[in-house]
PDB file of C-alpha atoms in Angstrom:
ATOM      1  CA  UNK A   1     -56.483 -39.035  -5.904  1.00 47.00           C
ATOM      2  CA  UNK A   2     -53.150 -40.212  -4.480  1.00 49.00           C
ATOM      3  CA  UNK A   3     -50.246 -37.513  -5.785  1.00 53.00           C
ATOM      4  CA  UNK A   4     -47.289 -39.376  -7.806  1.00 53.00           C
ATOM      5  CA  UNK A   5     -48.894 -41.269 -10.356  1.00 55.00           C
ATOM      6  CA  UNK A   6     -51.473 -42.995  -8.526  1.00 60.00           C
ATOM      7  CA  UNK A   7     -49.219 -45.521  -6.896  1.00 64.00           C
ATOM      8  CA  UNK A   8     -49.258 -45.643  -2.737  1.00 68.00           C
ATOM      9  CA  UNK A   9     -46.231 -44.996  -0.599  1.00 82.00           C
ATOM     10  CA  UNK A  10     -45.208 -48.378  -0.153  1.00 84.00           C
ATOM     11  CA  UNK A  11     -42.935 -47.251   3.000  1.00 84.00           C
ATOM     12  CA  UNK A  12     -45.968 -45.031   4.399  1.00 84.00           C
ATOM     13  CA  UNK A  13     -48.021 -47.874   3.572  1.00 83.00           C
ATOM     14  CA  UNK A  14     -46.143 -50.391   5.824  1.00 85.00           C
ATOM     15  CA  UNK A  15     -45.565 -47.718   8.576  1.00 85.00           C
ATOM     16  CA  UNK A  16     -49.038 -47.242   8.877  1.00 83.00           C
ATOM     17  CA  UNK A  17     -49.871 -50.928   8.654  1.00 83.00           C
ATOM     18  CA  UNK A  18     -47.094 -51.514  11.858  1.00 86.00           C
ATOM     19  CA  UNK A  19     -48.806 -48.432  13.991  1.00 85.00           C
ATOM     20  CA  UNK A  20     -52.201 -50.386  13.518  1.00 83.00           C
ATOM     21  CA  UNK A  21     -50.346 -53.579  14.754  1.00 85.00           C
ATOM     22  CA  UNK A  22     -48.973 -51.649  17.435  1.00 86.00           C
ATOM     23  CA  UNK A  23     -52.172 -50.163  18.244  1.00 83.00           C
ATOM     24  CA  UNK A  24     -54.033 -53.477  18.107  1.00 83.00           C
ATOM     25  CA  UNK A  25     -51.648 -55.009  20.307  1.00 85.00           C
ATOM     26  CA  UNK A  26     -52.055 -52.427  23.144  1.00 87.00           C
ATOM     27  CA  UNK A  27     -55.007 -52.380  23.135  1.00 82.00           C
ATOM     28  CA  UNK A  28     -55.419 -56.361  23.309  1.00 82.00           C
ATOM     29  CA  UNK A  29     -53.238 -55.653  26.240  1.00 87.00           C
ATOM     30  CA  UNK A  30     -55.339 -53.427  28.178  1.00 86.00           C
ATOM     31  CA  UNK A  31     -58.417 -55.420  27.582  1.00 84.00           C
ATOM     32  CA  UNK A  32     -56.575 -58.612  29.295  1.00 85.00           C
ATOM     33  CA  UNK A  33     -55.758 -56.526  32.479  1.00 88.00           C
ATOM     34  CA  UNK A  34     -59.179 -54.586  32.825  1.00 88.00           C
ATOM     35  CA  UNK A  35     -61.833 -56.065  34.568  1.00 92.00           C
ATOM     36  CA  UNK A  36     -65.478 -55.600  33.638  1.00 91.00           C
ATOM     37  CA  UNK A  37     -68.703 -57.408  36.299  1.00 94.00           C
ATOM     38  CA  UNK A  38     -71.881 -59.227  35.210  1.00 95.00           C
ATOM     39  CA  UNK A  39     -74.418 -60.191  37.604  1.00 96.00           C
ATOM     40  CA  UNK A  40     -77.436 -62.013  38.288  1.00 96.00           C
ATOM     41  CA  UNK A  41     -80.351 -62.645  40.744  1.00 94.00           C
ATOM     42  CA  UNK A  42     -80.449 -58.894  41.693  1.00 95.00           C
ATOM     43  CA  UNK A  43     -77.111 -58.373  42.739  1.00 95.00           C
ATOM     44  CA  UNK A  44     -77.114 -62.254  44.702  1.00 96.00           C
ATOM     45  CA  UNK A  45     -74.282 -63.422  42.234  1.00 96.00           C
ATOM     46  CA  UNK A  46     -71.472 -61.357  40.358  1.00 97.00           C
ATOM     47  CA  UNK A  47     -69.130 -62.425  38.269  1.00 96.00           C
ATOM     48  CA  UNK A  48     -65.723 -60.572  37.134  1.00 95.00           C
ATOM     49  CA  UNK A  49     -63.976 -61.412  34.010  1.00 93.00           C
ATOM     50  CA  UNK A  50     -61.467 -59.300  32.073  1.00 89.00           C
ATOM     51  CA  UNK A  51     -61.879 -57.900  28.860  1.00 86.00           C
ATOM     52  CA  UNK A  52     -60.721 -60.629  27.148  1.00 84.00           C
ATOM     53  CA  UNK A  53     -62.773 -63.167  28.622  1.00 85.00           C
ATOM     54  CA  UNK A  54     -61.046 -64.908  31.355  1.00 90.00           C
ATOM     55  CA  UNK A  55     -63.068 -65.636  34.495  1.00 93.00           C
ATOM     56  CA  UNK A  56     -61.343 -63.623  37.278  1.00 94.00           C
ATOM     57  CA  UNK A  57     -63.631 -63.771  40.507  1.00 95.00           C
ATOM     58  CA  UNK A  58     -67.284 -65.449  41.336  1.00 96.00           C
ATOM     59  CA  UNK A  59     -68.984 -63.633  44.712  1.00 96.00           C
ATOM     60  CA  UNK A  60     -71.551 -65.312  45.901  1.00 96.00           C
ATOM     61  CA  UNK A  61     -74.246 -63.773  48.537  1.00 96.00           C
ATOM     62  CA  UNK A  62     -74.636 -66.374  51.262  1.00 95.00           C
ATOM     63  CA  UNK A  63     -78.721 -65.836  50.725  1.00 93.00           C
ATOM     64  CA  UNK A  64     -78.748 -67.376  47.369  1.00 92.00           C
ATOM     65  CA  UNK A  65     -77.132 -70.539  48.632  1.00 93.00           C
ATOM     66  CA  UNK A  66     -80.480 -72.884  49.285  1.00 93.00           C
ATOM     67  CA  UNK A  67     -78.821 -76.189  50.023  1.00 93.00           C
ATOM     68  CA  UNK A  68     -82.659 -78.010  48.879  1.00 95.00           C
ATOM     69  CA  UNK A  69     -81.844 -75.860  45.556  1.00 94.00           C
ATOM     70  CA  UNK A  70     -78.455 -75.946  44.316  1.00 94.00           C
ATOM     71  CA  UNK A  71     -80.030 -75.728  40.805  1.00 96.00           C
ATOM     72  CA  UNK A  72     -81.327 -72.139  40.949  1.00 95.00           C
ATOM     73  CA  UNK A  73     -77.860 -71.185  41.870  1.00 95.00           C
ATOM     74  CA  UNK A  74     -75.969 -73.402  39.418  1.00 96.00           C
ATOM     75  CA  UNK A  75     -78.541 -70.980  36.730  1.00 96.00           C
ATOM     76  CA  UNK A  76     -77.280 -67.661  38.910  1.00 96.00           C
ATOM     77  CA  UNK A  77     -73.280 -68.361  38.650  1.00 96.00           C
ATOM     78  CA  UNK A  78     -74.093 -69.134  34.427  1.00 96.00           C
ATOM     79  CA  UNK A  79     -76.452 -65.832  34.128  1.00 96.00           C
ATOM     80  CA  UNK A  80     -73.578 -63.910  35.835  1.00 96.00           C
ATOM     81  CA  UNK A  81     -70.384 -65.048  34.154  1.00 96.00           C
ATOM     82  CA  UNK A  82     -72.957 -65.047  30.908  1.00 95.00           C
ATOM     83  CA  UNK A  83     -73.541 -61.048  31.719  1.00 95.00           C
ATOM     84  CA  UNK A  84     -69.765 -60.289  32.447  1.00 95.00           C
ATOM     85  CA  UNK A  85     -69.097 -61.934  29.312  1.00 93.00           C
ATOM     86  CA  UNK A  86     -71.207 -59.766  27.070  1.00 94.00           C
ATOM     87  CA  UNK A  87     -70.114 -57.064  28.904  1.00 92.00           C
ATOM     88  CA  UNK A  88     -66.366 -57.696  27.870  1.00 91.00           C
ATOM     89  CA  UNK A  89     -67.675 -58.428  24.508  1.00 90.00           C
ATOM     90  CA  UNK A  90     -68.992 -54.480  24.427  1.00 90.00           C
ATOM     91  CA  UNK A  91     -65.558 -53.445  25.398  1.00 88.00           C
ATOM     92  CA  UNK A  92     -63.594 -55.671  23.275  1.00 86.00           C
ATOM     93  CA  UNK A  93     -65.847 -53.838  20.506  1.00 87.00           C
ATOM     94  CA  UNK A  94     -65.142 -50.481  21.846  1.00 86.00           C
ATOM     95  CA  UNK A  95     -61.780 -51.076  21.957  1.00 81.00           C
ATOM     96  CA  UNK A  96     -60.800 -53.043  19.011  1.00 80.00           C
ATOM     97  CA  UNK A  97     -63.631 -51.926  16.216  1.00 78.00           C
ATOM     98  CA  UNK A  98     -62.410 -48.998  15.429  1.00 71.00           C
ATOM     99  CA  UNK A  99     -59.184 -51.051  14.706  1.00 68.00           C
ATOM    100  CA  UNK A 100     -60.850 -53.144  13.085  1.00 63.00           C
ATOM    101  CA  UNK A 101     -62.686 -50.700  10.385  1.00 61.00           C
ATOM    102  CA  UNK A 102     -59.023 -49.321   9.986  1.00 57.00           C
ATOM    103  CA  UNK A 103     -57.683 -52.567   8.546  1.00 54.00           C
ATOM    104  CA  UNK A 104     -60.629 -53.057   5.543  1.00 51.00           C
ATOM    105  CA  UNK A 105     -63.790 -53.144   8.104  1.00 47.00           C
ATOM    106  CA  UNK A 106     -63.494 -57.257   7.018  1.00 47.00           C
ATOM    107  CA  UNK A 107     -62.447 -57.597  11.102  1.00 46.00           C
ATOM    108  CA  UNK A 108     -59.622 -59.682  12.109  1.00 47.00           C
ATOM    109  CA  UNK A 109     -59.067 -63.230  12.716  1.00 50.00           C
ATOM    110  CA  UNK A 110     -59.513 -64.744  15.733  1.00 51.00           C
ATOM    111  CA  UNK A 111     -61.750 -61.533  17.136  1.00 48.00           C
ATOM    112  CA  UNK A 112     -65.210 -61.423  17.497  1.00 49.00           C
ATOM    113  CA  UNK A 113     -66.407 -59.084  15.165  1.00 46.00           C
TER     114      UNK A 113
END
């Protein structure tokens, strides 16, 4: 039961709708600066991406390169930006869901969830 009548705060309406945009914007900004790994072939390739998305580094172990099979480690580089991918995913999720569920649980445009 909301006191007054029934009718919500307008002003503590829009103050709390600006601290979720605030929020929302940090952390969007902390997921583009932290860095999350995937990896593939045991270890042989690993990938780092930040939590938004954006390929960062590519290591590769000189024993996966196989000049006679370029192929296997065309599929290594794809399984470990793939698995650095999802794993920003998870943190976008972490970081933003709860967000999310604060502005209707309908998500927001343009994320993932």
């Amino acid at each position: 039961m909301i006191p007054g009548g029934g009718q919500p705060n307008m002003q503590q309406l829009l103050q709390q709708a600006q601290k979720m945009q605030q929020d929302l914007q940090r952390a969007q900004e902390e997921l583009a600066q932290t860095e999350v790994d995937g990896q593939a072939g045991g270890g042989l390739v690993r990938a780092t991406v930040t939590g938004a998305g954006e390929l960062r580094a590519l290591r590769i172990d000189p024993k996966a390169v196989d000049p006679d099979d370029t192929e296997t480690l065309a599929d290594l580089v794809v399984a470990a930006v793939h698995a650095a991918n999802e794993n920003a995913q998870a943190l976008q999720q972490q970081k933003l869901g709860p967000l999310a569920q604060g502005l209707g649980g309908g998500g927001i445009p343009g994320l993932p969830f």
